[in-house]
Short mmCIF file of C-alpha atoms and ligand atoms in Angstrom, two decimals:
data_model
loop_
_atom_site.label_atom_id
_atom_site.label_comp_id
_atom_site.label_asym_id
_atom_site.label_seq_id
_atom_site.Cartn_x
_atom_site.Cartn_y
_atom_site.Cartn_z
CA MET A 1 52.90 104.76 94.57
CA ASN A 2 56.48 105.54 93.53
CA LEU A 3 58.28 103.29 91.08
CA VAL A 4 60.80 101.07 92.87
CA ASP A 5 62.32 97.97 91.30
CA GLN A 6 63.12 94.64 92.96
CA PHE A 7 66.67 95.85 93.70
CA GLN A 8 65.25 98.80 95.65
CA ARG A 9 66.25 101.30 92.98
CA ARG A 10 63.82 104.20 92.84
CA ILE A 11 62.97 105.14 89.27
CA SER A 12 62.62 108.90 88.97
CA TYR A 13 63.78 109.49 85.41
CA LEU A 14 62.04 108.69 82.12
CA ARG A 15 63.69 108.99 78.72
CA LEU A 16 60.87 109.17 76.24
CA SER A 17 61.51 108.74 72.54
CA VAL A 18 59.06 110.79 70.50
CA THR A 19 60.10 109.46 67.09
CA ASP A 20 62.46 106.87 65.63
CA ARG A 21 63.07 109.14 62.62
CA CYS A 22 66.15 111.24 62.16
CA ASP A 23 67.60 113.73 59.69
CA LEU A 24 71.12 112.30 60.20
CA ARG A 25 72.40 108.75 59.82
CA CYS A 26 75.30 108.51 62.28
CA ALA A 27 77.20 105.43 61.17
CA TYR A 28 77.48 103.93 64.68
CA CYS A 29 73.78 104.50 65.40
CA MET A 30 71.87 103.35 62.32
CA PRO A 31 72.39 102.04 58.81
CA GLU A 32 72.13 104.39 55.83
CA GLN A 33 68.97 102.62 54.67
CA GLN A 34 67.26 102.59 58.05
CA GLN A 35 63.66 101.40 57.86
CA PHE A 36 61.56 103.79 59.93
CA LEU A 37 58.31 102.79 61.60
CA PRO A 38 54.96 103.38 59.94
CA ARG A 39 53.49 106.55 61.49
CA LYS A 40 50.39 104.69 62.71
CA ASP A 41 52.57 102.65 65.07
CA VAL A 42 53.97 105.74 66.74
CA LEU A 43 52.16 107.21 69.74
CA SER A 44 50.08 110.31 69.11
CA LEU A 45 50.81 113.58 70.88
CA GLU A 46 47.93 112.89 73.27
CA GLU A 47 49.22 109.39 74.01
CA LEU A 48 52.75 110.63 74.68
CA HIS A 49 51.35 113.28 76.97
CA ARG A 50 49.15 110.82 78.83
CA LEU A 51 52.04 108.40 79.15
CA ALA A 52 54.32 111.06 80.61
CA LEU A 53 51.63 112.12 83.07
CA GLY A 54 51.26 108.50 84.14
CA PHE A 55 54.96 108.35 84.97
CA ILE A 56 54.87 111.69 86.77
CA SER A 57 52.01 110.44 88.92
CA ARG A 58 54.27 107.50 89.91
CA GLY A 59 57.12 109.72 91.09
CA VAL A 60 59.08 110.42 87.92
CA THR A 61 60.51 113.93 88.34
CA LYS A 62 62.85 114.14 85.38
CA LEU A 63 61.79 113.71 81.80
CA ARG A 64 64.09 113.68 78.78
CA LEU A 65 62.59 113.74 75.30
CA THR A 66 64.74 112.02 72.74
CA GLY A 67 64.58 109.89 69.60
CA GLY A 68 65.58 109.46 66.74
CA GLU A 69 65.77 113.21 66.47
CA PRO A 70 63.07 114.71 68.68
CA LEU A 71 63.01 118.02 66.82
CA VAL A 72 62.00 116.40 63.52
CA ARG A 73 58.63 115.45 64.99
CA ARG A 74 56.14 118.06 63.80
CA ASP A 75 54.14 118.46 67.01
CA MET A 76 57.17 118.25 69.29
CA ILE A 77 56.91 121.81 70.60
CA GLU A 78 53.24 121.28 71.46
CA LEU A 79 54.27 118.27 73.53
CA VAL A 80 57.05 120.25 75.23
CA ARG A 81 54.58 123.03 76.03
CA ALA A 82 52.06 120.59 77.48
CA LEU A 83 54.69 118.85 79.60
CA GLY A 84 56.24 122.17 80.62
CA ARG A 85 53.00 122.88 82.50
CA LYS A 86 53.90 120.03 84.87
CA LEU A 87 57.14 121.75 85.93
CA GLY A 88 56.83 122.59 89.60
CA ASP A 89 53.77 120.32 89.73
CA GLY A 90 55.42 116.90 89.98
CA LEU A 91 58.09 117.48 87.37
CA ASP A 92 61.46 118.99 88.35
CA GLU A 93 63.14 118.94 84.98
CA LEU A 94 62.10 118.71 81.34
CA THR A 95 64.97 118.34 78.94
CA LEU A 96 65.95 116.86 75.61
CA THR A 97 68.77 115.24 73.70
CA THR A 98 69.17 116.50 70.17
CA ASN A 99 71.59 116.41 67.28
CA GLY A 100 71.20 120.18 67.07
CA THR A 101 70.31 120.49 63.39
CA ARG A 102 66.99 122.20 64.13
CA LEU A 103 67.87 123.97 67.34
CA ALA A 104 68.20 127.39 65.74
CA GLU A 105 64.52 127.15 64.83
CA PHE A 106 63.28 125.86 68.19
CA ALA A 107 65.62 127.13 70.93
CA GLU A 108 63.39 130.08 71.93
CA ASP A 109 60.26 127.93 72.01
CA LEU A 110 61.99 125.33 74.16
CA ARG A 111 63.11 127.95 76.64
CA GLU A 112 59.63 129.50 76.77
CA ALA A 113 58.11 126.09 77.45
CA GLY A 114 60.32 125.66 80.53
CA VAL A 115 63.34 123.75 79.19
CA ARG A 116 66.52 124.99 80.84
CA ARG A 117 69.21 122.49 79.83
CA ILE A 118 69.73 120.38 76.76
CA ASN A 119 72.23 117.78 75.60
CA VAL A 120 73.58 118.16 72.10
CA SER A 121 75.39 115.27 70.43
CA LEU A 122 78.47 116.32 68.50
CA ASP A 123 81.21 113.90 67.53
CA THR A 124 83.50 116.11 65.46
CA LEU A 125 84.18 119.75 64.56
CA ASP A 126 85.52 118.81 61.17
CA ARG A 127 82.94 119.46 58.47
CA ALA A 128 84.09 116.70 56.14
CA GLY A 129 84.46 114.27 59.05
CA PHE A 130 80.94 115.15 60.24
CA ALA A 131 79.51 114.62 56.76
CA ARG A 132 81.17 111.21 56.61
CA LEU A 133 80.13 110.08 60.08
CA ALA A 134 76.58 111.50 60.08
CA ARG A 135 76.25 110.95 56.31
CA ARG A 136 74.79 114.45 56.03
CA ASP A 137 76.72 117.71 55.61
CA CYS A 138 75.11 119.46 58.57
CA LEU A 139 77.91 120.66 60.85
CA PRO A 140 77.29 124.40 60.17
CA GLN A 141 73.61 123.96 61.10
CA VAL A 142 74.52 122.16 64.32
CA LEU A 143 76.99 124.88 65.33
CA GLN A 144 74.37 127.55 64.60
CA GLY A 145 71.93 125.55 66.67
CA ILE A 146 74.27 125.38 69.64
CA ALA A 147 74.89 129.14 69.44
CA ALA A 148 71.15 129.83 69.19
CA ALA A 149 70.43 127.62 72.20
CA ARG A 150 72.95 129.50 74.29
CA GLU A 151 71.58 132.85 73.12
CA ALA A 152 68.13 131.71 74.15
CA GLY A 153 69.48 131.02 77.64
CA LEU A 154 69.61 127.22 77.47
CA ALA A 155 72.51 125.50 79.20
CA VAL A 156 74.14 123.15 76.68
CA LYS A 157 76.07 119.98 77.41
CA LEU A 158 77.88 118.17 74.62
CA ASN A 159 77.90 114.40 74.23
CA THR A 160 80.53 112.76 72.06
CA VAL A 161 80.78 109.08 71.19
CA ALA A 162 84.50 108.20 71.23
CA LEU A 163 85.41 106.24 68.11
CA LYS A 164 88.77 104.68 67.34
CA GLY A 165 90.20 105.87 64.03
CA ILE A 166 87.31 108.32 63.56
CA ASN A 167 87.35 111.09 66.14
CA GLN A 168 89.93 109.76 68.60
CA ASP A 169 92.54 112.38 67.63
CA GLU A 170 90.01 115.19 67.78
CA ILE A 171 88.96 114.74 71.38
CA PRO A 172 91.36 117.40 72.73
CA ALA A 173 90.14 119.88 70.09
CA LEU A 174 86.50 119.19 71.02
CA LEU A 175 87.33 119.55 74.69
CA GLU A 176 89.07 122.89 74.19
CA TRP A 177 86.32 124.18 71.92
CA ALA A 178 83.62 123.24 74.43
CA HIS A 179 85.46 124.40 77.53
CA GLY A 180 86.46 127.63 75.76
CA GLN A 181 82.73 128.50 75.76
CA GLY A 182 81.94 127.17 79.22
CA ILE A 183 80.29 124.01 77.86
CA ASP A 184 80.78 120.63 79.58
CA LEU A 185 81.73 117.70 77.39
CA THR A 186 80.84 114.06 78.09
CA LEU A 187 82.45 111.17 76.24
CA ILE A 188 80.52 107.92 75.66
CA GLU A 189 81.68 104.43 74.77
CA VAL A 190 80.01 103.06 71.66
CA MET A 191 77.47 100.37 72.55
CA PRO A 192 76.58 97.25 70.54
CA LEU A 193 72.97 98.22 69.77
CA GLY A 194 71.44 97.25 66.43
CA GLU A 195 73.09 96.25 63.17
CA VAL A 196 75.03 98.92 61.29
CA GLU A 197 77.28 98.50 58.25
CA ALA A 198 80.60 98.74 60.10
CA ASP A 199 81.79 96.35 62.79
CA ARG A 200 81.64 98.35 66.02
CA PHE A 201 84.57 96.32 67.26
CA ASP A 202 86.76 98.19 64.76
CA HIS A 203 85.85 101.56 66.23
CA TYR A 204 85.28 100.71 69.88
CA LEU A 205 87.50 102.94 71.97
CA PRO A 206 87.65 102.21 75.70
CA LEU A 207 87.47 105.47 77.65
CA THR A 208 90.17 104.18 79.98
CA GLU A 209 92.47 104.66 76.97
CA VAL A 210 91.12 108.12 76.14
CA ARG A 211 91.46 109.24 79.72
CA ALA A 212 95.06 108.07 79.90
CA GLU A 213 95.80 109.95 76.68
CA LEU A 214 94.12 113.12 78.00
CA GLU A 215 96.09 112.85 81.21
CA ARG A 216 99.30 113.10 79.21
CA ARG A 217 98.20 116.59 78.06
CA TYR A 218 96.00 117.89 80.86
CA THR A 219 95.69 117.74 84.62
CA LEU A 220 92.47 115.85 85.40
CA SER A 221 91.15 115.63 88.94
CA ALA A 222 88.08 113.62 89.95
CA SER A 223 85.06 115.88 90.39
CA PRO A 224 82.20 115.23 92.83
CA HIS A 225 79.83 116.73 90.23
CA ARG A 226 76.87 114.43 89.41
CA THR A 227 73.89 114.88 87.13
CA GLY A 228 71.98 111.88 88.42
CA GLY A 229 73.24 109.70 85.58
CA PRO A 230 76.07 107.28 84.88
CA ALA A 231 78.65 109.95 83.92
CA ARG A 232 81.66 110.39 86.16
CA TYR A 233 83.38 113.76 85.90
CA ALA A 234 86.83 115.23 86.09
CA ASP A 235 87.91 118.88 86.29
CA VAL A 236 90.47 119.90 83.72
CA ALA A 237 92.91 122.37 85.32
CA GLU A 238 94.19 123.87 82.06
CA THR A 239 90.75 124.68 80.57
CA GLY A 240 88.81 125.27 83.80
CA GLY A 241 86.09 122.98 82.39
CA ARG A 242 84.60 119.60 83.19
CA ILE A 243 84.77 116.36 81.26
CA GLY A 244 82.41 113.44 81.80
CA PHE A 245 82.95 109.76 81.04
CA ILE A 246 80.11 107.33 80.37
CA THR A 247 81.61 103.86 80.43
CA PRO A 248 79.02 101.13 79.91
CA LEU A 249 81.73 98.77 78.68
CA THR A 250 84.73 99.46 80.87
CA SER A 251 82.95 100.18 84.15
CA ASN A 252 79.46 99.03 84.97
CA PHE A 253 77.24 101.61 86.64
CA CYS A 254 73.92 99.78 86.91
CA GLU A 255 73.81 99.72 90.69
CA GLY A 256 72.64 103.32 90.86
CA CYS A 257 70.24 103.14 87.91
CA ASN A 258 67.29 105.50 88.30
CA ARG A 259 65.79 105.40 84.82
CA VAL A 260 63.63 103.63 82.28
CA ARG A 261 63.10 104.29 78.59
CA ALA A 262 60.01 104.30 76.42
CA THR A 263 60.05 104.08 72.63
CA ALA A 264 57.92 106.16 70.32
CA THR A 265 55.61 103.14 69.97
CA GLY A 266 55.13 102.96 73.72
CA GLN A 267 57.35 99.98 74.44
CA LEU A 268 58.83 100.46 77.87
CA HIS A 269 62.39 99.18 78.19
CA PRO A 270 63.36 98.96 81.83
CA CYS A 271 67.02 98.52 80.76
CA LEU A 272 68.78 100.01 77.71
CA GLY A 273 70.83 96.85 77.43
CA GLY A 274 68.10 94.26 78.05
CA ILE A 275 65.41 92.52 76.01
CA GLU A 276 62.73 93.06 78.65
CA GLN A 277 59.81 95.20 77.53
CA VAL A 278 56.30 96.16 78.52
CA ASP A 279 53.67 97.33 76.04
CA LEU A 280 52.42 100.70 77.27
CA ARG A 281 50.64 101.44 73.99
CA ALA A 282 48.34 98.48 74.58
CA ALA A 283 47.72 99.84 78.09
CA LEU A 284 46.99 103.33 76.76
CA ARG A 285 44.59 101.95 74.14
CA SER A 286 42.78 99.61 76.56
CA PRO A 287 39.27 100.32 77.94
CA ASP A 288 40.68 101.42 81.31
CA PRO A 289 44.00 103.11 80.46
CA ASP A 290 44.77 104.38 83.97
CA ALA A 291 44.46 100.95 85.59
CA ALA A 292 46.27 99.26 82.69
CA LEU A 293 49.13 101.76 82.85
CA THR A 294 49.50 101.25 86.60
CA ALA A 295 49.68 97.48 86.09
CA ALA A 296 52.16 97.86 83.22
CA LEU A 297 54.49 100.07 85.23
CA ASP A 298 54.34 97.62 88.15
CA GLU A 299 55.29 94.85 85.74
CA ALA A 300 58.23 96.94 84.45
CA MET A 301 59.52 97.32 88.00
CA ARG A 302 59.21 93.58 88.51
CA ILE A 303 61.28 92.72 85.44
CA LYS A 304 63.92 95.48 85.45
CA PRO A 305 67.17 93.52 85.38
CA GLU A 306 69.99 94.08 87.81
CA ARG A 307 72.46 95.10 85.10
CA HIS A 308 73.21 95.11 81.41
CA HIS A 309 75.65 92.67 79.84
CA PHE A 310 77.18 94.70 77.01
CA ARG A 311 80.48 93.52 75.62
CA ILE A 312 82.49 94.46 72.56
CA ASP A 313 85.33 92.01 72.60
CA ALA A 314 85.28 90.14 69.33
CA ALA A 315 85.37 91.16 65.69
CA GLY A 316 82.30 90.14 63.69
CA ALA A 317 80.15 89.48 66.76
CA ALA A 318 76.43 90.24 66.51
CA PRO A 319 75.17 93.31 68.43
CA ALA A 320 74.14 92.63 72.03
CA LEU A 321 70.65 93.72 71.03
CA ALA A 322 68.89 94.00 67.68
CA ARG A 323 67.33 97.30 68.75
CA HIS A 324 69.06 100.51 67.61
CA MET A 325 69.69 103.34 70.05
CA SER A 326 67.50 105.54 67.83
CA MET A 327 64.63 103.17 68.62
CA THR A 328 65.07 103.00 72.38
CA GLY A 329 65.96 106.64 72.78
CA GLY A 330 69.52 107.43 73.80
N1 LIG B 401 69.25 112.23 67.69
C1 LIG B 401 69.53 112.71 68.98
C2 LIG B 401 71.02 112.84 69.20
O1 LIG B 401 71.79 112.34 68.41
O2 LIG B 401 71.37 113.47 70.21
C3 LIG B 401 68.93 111.89 70.10
C4 LIG B 401 68.94 110.39 69.95
S1 LIG B 401 70.55 109.65 69.87
C5 LIG B 401 70.12 107.95 69.72
C6 LIG B 401 71.11 109.85 71.54
C7 LIG B 401 72.56 109.61 71.81
O3 LIG B 401 72.85 108.25 71.58
C8 LIG B 401 73.51 110.41 70.93
O4 LIG B 401 74.41 111.10 71.77
C9 LIG B 401 74.23 109.36 70.13
O5 LIG B 401 75.54 109.75 69.85
C10 LIG B 401 74.15 108.17 71.04
N2 LIG B 401 74.27 106.87 70.38
C11 LIG B 401 73.60 106.39 69.31
N3 LIG B 401 73.96 105.12 69.03
C12 LIG B 401 74.88 104.78 69.95
C13 LIG B 401 75.63 103.60 70.21
N4 LIG B 401 75.49 102.50 69.47
N5 LIG B 401 76.50 103.60 71.27
C14 LIG B 401 76.63 104.72 72.05
N6 LIG B 401 75.94 105.85 71.86
C15 LIG B 401 75.08 105.89 70.82
FE1 LIG B 402 70.15 110.40 64.49
FE2 LIG B 402 71.01 110.77 66.96
FE3 LIG B 402 71.22 108.34 65.80
FE4 LIG B 402 72.73 110.34 64.93
S1 LIG B 402 72.77 109.44 66.98
S2 LIG B 402 71.55 108.93 63.65
S3 LIG B 402 71.46 112.09 65.20
S4 LIG B 402 69.36 109.37 66.32
#
């Protein structure tokens, strides 16, 4: 039976985190001294595979592998290959979100396994700025990775978290760089997820402000383009490209939610912004995993909340949730 929540939203999209580990330490995402999970707590390749198949059998047609950084997991390509075999057999799309540092190594393998589109996160084109924000000097690697992905025939979309006083002034440069190569760019508002050193309030940049600023330079017209997610798009006349806006803070989009997220330890989070969770690892490790997984997914549909309640409106406030994005899978 398909997954439908109590608000009659059909859940067809799973974002599955394959690791909480990462080779970068983006300042808005995690602290420099992030404590990663003991490996024994993380689902094995077989468990991740079984979990994904369980979702596909309940009508999930789109699967995004994420993390942490998915490409730092050693057996990641094996998982992609195994899941790629479900394409055309229940699964319509297999994709991933990556920071791009290891794409040059894996782009061909991803394409061969059936991946066609990927999202790459890139917040700045300035090497020193990247090294400061990601706390690792990896911009050249990321740019090589993006080039390699395109050479391998993967469609690339860029995601950029808009940050006041950090990359705010660079957004036009990123837009022109991306559009100059036929790459779409989507901007994201920073969300209050997990403790980091800085106060996110200091760097929170409402996209209403960014859009108004862009409209002073470019002609933006609303685009009907949709990718099945919360992004709303505009065509940019001067560049011929498309810009997306993901606005969890300034404009709630929960009504059309079609997704759930699972962590690398098998905790299912029906809402990115909620504390609700269901333990799929316990289901997978139970004597009758198929029945337990069915019951767990039914429970997730029962408790999926109507909407998130993110706010960033006061300096010094605690994050909305203790969980980092790298844990839940962005
Ligand atoms: N490491 C991969 C990457 O960076 O693409 C995948 C995981 S990362 C958690 C997924 C996305 O979440 C990235 O685009 C990142 O910029 C974004 N992200 C992380 N923390 C965030 C936060 N607090 N608010 C908004 N976006 C965040
Ligand atoms: Fe790593 Fe992605 Fe978080 Fe950056 S945003 S620290 S690349 S998980």
